[in-house]
PDB file of N, CA and C in Angstrom:
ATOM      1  N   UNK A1217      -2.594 -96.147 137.889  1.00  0.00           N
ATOM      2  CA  UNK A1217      -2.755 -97.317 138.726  1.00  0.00           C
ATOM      3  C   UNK A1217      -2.183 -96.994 140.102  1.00  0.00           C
ATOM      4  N   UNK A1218      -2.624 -97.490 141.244  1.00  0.00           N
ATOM      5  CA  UNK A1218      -2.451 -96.945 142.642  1.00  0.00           C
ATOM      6  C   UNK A1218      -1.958 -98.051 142.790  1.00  0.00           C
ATOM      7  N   UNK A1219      -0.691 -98.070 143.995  1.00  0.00           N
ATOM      8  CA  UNK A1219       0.073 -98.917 144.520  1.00  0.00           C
ATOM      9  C   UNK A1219      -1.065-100.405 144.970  1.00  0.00           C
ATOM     10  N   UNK A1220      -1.584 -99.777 145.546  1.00  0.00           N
ATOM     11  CA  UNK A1220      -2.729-101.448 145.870  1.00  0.00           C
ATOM     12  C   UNK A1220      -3.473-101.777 144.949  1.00  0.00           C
ATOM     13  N   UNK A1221      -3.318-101.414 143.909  1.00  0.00           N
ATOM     14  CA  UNK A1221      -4.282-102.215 142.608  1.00  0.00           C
ATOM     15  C   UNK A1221      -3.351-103.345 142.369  1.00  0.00           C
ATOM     16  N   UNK A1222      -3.824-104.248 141.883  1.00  0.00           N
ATOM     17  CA  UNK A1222      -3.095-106.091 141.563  1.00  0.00           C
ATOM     18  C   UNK A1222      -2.867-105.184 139.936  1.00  0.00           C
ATOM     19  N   UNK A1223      -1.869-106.302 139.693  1.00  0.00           N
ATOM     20  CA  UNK A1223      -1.626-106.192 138.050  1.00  0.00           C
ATOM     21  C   UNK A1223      -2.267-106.259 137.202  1.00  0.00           C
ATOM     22  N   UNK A1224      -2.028-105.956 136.036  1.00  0.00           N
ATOM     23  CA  UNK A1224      -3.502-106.276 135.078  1.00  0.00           C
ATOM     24  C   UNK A1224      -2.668-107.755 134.388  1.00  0.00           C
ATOM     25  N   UNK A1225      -3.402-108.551 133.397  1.00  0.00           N
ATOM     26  CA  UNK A1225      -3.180-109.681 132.780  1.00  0.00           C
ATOM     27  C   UNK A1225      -2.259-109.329 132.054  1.00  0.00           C
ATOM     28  N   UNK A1226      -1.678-108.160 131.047  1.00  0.00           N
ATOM     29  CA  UNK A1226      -0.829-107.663 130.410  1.00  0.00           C
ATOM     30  C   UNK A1226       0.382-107.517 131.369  1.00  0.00           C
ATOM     31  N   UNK A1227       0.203-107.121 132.234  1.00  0.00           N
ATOM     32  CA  UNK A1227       1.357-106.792 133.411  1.00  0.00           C
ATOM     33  C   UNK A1227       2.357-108.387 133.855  1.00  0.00           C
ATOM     34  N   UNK A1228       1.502-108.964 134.021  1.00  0.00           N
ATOM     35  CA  UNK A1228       1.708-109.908 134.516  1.00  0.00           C
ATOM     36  C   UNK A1228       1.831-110.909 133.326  1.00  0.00           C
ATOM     37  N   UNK A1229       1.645-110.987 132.418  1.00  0.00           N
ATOM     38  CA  UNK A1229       2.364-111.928 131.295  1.00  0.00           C
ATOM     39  C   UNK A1229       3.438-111.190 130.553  1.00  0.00           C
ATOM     40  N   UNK A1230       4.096-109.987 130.489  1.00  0.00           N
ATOM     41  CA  UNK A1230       4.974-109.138 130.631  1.00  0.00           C
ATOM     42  C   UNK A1230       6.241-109.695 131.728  1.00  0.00           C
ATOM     43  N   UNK A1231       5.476-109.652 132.746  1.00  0.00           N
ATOM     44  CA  UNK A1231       6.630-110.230 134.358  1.00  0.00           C
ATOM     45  C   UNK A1231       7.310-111.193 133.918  1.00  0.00           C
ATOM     46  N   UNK A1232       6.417-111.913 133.280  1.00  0.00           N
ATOM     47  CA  UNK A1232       7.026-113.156 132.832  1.00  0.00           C
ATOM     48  C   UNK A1232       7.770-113.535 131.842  1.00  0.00           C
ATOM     49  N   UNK A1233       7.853-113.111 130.821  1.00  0.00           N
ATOM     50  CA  UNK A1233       8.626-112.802 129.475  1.00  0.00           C
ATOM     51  C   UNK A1233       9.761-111.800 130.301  1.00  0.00           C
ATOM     52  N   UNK A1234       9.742-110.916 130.678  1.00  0.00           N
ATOM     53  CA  UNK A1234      10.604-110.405 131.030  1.00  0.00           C
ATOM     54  C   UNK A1234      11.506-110.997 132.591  1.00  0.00           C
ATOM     55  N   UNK A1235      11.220-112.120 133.449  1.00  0.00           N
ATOM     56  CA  UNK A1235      11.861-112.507 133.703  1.00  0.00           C
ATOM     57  C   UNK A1235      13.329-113.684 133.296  1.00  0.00           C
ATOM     58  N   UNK A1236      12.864-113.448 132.011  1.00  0.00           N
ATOM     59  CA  UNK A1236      13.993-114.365 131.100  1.00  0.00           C
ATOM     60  C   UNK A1236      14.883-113.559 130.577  1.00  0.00           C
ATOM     61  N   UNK A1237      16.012-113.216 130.649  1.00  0.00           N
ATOM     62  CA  UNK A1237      17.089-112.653 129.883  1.00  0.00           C
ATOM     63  C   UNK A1237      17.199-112.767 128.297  1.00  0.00           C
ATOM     64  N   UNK A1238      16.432-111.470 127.602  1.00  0.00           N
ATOM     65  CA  UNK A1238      16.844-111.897 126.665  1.00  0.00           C
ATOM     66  C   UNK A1238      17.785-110.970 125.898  1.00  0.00           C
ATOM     67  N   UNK A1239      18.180-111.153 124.481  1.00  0.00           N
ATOM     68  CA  UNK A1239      19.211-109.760 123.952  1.00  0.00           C
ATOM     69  C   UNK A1239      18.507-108.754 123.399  1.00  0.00           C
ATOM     70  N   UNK A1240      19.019-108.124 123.470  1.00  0.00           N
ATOM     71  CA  UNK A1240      18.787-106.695 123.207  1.00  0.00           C
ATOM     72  C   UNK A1240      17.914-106.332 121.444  1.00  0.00           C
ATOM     73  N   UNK A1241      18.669-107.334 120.725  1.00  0.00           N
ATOM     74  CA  UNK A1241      17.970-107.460 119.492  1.00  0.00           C
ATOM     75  C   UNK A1241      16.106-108.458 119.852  1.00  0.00           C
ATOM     76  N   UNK A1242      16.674-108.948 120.488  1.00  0.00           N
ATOM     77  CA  UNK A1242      14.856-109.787 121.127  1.00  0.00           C
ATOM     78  C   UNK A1242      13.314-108.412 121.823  1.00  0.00           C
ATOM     79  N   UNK A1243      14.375-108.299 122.316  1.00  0.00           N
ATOM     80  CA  UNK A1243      13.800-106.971 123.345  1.00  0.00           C
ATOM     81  C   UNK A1243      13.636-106.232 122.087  1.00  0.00           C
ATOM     82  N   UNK A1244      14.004-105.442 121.264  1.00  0.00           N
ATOM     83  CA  UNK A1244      13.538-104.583 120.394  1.00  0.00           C
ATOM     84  C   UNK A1244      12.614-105.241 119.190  1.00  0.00           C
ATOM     85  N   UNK A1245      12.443-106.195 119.306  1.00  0.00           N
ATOM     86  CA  UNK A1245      11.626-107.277 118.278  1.00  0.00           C
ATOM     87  C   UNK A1245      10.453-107.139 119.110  1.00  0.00           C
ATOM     88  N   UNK A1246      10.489-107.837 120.120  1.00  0.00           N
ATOM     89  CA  UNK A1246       8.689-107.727 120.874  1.00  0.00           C
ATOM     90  C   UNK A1246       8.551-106.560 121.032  1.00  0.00           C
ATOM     91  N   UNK A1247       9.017-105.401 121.397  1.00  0.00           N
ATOM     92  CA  UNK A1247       8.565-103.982 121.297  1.00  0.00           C
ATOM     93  C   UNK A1247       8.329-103.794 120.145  1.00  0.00           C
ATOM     94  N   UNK A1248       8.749-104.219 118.955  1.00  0.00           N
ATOM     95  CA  UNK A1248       7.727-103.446 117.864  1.00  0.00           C
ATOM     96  C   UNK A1248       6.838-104.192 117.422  1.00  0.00           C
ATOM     97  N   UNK A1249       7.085-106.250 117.763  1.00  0.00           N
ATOM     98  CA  UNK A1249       5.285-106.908 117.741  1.00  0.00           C
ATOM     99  C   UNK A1249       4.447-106.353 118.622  1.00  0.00           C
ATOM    100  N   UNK A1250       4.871-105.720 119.603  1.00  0.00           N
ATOM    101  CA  UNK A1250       3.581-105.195 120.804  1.00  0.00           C
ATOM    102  C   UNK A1250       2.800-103.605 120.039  1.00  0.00           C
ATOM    103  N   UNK A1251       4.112-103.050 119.665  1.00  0.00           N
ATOM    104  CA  UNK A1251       3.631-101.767 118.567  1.00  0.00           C
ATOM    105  C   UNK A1251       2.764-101.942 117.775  1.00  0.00           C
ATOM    106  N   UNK A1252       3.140-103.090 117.054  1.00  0.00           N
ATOM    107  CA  UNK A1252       2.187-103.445 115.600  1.00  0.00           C
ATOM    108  C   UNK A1252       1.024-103.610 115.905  1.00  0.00           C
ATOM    109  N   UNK A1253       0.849-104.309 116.820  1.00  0.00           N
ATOM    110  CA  UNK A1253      -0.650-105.451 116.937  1.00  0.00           C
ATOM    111  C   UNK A1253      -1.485-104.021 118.057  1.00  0.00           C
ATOM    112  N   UNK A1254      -1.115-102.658 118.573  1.00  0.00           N
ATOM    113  CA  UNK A1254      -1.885-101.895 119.243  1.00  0.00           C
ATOM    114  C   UNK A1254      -2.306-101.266 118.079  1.00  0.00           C
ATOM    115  N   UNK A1255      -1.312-100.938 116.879  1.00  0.00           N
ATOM    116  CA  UNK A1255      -1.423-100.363 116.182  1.00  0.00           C
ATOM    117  C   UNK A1255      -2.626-101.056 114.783  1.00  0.00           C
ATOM    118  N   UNK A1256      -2.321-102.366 114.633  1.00  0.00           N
ATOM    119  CA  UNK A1256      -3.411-102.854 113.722  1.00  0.00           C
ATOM    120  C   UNK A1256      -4.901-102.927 114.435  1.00  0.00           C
ATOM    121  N   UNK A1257      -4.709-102.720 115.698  1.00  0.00           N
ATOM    122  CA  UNK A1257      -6.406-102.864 116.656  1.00  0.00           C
ATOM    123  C   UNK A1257      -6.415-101.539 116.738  1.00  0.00           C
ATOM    124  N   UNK A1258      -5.793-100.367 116.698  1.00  0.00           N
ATOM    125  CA  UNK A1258      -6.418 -98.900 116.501  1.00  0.00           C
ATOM    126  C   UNK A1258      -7.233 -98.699 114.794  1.00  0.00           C
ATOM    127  N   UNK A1259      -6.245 -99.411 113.860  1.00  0.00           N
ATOM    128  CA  UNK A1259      -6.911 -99.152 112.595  1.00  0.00           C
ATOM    129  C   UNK A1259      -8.031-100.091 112.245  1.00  0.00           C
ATOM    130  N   UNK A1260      -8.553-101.080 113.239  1.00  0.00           N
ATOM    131  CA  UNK A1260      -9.359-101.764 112.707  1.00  0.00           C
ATOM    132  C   UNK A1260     -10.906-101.265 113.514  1.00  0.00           C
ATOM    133  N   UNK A1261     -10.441-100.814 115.092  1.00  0.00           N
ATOM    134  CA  UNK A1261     -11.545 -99.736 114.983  1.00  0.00           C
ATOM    135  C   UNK A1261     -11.864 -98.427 114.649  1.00  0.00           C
ATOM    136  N   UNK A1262     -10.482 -97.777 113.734  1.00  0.00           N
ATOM    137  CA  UNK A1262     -10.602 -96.653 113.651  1.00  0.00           C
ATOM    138  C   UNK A1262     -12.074 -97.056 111.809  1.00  0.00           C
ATOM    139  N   UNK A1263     -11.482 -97.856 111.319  1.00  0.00           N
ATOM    140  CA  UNK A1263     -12.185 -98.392 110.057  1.00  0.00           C
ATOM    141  C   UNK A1263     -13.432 -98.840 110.032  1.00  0.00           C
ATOM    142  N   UNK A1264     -13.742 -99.522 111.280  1.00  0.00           N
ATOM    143  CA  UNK A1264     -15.448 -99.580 111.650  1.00  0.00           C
ATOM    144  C   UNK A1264     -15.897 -98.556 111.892  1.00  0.00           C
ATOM    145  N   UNK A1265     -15.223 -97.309 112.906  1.00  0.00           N
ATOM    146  CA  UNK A1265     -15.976 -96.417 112.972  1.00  0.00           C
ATOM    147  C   UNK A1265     -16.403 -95.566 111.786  1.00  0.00           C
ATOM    148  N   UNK A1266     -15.234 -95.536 110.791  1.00  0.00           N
ATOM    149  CA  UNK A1266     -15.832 -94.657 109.620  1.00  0.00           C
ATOM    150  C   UNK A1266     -16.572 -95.521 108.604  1.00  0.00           C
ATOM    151  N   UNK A1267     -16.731 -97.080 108.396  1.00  0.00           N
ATOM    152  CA  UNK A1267     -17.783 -97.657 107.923  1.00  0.00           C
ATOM    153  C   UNK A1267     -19.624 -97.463 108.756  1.00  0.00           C
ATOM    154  N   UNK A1268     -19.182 -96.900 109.828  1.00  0.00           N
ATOM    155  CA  UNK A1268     -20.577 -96.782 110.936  1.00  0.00           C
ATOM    156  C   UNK A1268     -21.211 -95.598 110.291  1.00  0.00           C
ATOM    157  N   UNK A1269     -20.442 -94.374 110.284  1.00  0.00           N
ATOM    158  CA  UNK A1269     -20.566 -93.405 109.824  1.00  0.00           C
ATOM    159  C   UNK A1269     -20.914 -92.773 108.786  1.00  0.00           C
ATOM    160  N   UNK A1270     -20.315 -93.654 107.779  1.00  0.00           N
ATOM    161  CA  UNK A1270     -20.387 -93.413 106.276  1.00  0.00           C
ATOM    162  C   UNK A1270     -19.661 -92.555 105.934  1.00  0.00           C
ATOM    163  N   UNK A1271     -17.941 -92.485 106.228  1.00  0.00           N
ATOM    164  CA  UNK A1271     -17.236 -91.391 106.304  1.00  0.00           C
ATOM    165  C   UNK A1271     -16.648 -91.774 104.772  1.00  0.00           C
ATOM    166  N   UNK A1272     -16.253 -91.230 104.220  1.00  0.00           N
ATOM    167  CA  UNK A1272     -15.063 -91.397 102.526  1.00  0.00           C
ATOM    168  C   UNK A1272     -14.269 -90.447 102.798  1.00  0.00           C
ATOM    169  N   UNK A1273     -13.018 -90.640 101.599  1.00  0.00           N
ATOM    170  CA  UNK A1273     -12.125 -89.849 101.257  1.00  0.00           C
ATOM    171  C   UNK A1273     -12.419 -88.502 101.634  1.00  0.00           C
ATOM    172  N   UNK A1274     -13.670 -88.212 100.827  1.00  0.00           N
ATOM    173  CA  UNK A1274     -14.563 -86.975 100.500  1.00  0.00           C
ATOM    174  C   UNK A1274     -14.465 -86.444 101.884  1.00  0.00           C
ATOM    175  N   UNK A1275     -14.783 -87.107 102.832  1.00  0.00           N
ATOM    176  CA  UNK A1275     -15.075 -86.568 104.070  1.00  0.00           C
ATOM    177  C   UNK A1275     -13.742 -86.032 104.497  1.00  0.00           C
ATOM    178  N   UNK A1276     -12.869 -86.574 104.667  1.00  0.00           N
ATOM    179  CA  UNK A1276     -11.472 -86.419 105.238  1.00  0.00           C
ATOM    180  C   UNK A1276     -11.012 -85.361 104.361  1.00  0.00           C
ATOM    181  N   UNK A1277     -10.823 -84.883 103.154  1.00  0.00           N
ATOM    182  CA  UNK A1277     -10.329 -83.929 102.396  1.00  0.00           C
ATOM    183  C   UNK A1277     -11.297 -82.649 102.853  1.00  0.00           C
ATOM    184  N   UNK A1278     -12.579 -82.631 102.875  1.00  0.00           N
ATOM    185  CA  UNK A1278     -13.387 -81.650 103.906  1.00  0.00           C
ATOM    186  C   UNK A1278     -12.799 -81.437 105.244  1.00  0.00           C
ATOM    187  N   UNK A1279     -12.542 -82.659 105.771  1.00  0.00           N
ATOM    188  CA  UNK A1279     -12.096 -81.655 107.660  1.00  0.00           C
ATOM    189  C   UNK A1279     -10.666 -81.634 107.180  1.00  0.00           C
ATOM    190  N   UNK A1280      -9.773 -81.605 106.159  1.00  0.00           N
ATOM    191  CA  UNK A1280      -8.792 -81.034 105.785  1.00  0.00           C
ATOM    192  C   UNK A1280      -9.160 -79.247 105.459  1.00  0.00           C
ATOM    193  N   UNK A1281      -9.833 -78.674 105.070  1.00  0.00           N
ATOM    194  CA  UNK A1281      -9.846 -77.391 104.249  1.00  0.00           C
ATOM    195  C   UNK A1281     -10.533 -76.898 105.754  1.00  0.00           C
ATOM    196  N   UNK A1282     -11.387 -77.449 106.278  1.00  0.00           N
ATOM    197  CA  UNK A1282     -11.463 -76.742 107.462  1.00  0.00           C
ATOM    198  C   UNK A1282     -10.970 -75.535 108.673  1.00  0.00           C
TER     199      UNK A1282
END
């Protein structure tokens, strides 16, 4: 991001949560709801893509021996 780009919507509802003081146990709580929820939207398209595909187990134990 280049100095003259505006914030993105994440940035900026971030600013805001983070202009409130919170403790340190808070702060490490939304860092791992923000973890989770990137992390459950990577596996939910990682899971369409191999339903697109028609990928199985089978497949994955193949590009294992690879």
């Amino acid at each position: 991001m280049s100095p003259n780009q505006p914030l993105t919507n994440l940035q900026q509802e971030l600013l805001k949560l983070y202009a409130q003081q919170v403790s340190e146990t808070d702060l490490l709580n939304i860092r791992t709801l923000i973890g989770q929820y990137f992390a459950q939207r990577l596996t939910k398209l990682a899971d369409h893509a191999w339903e697109q595909q028609g990928w199985t187990a089978q497949t994955m134990h193949d590009w294992l021996k690879k």
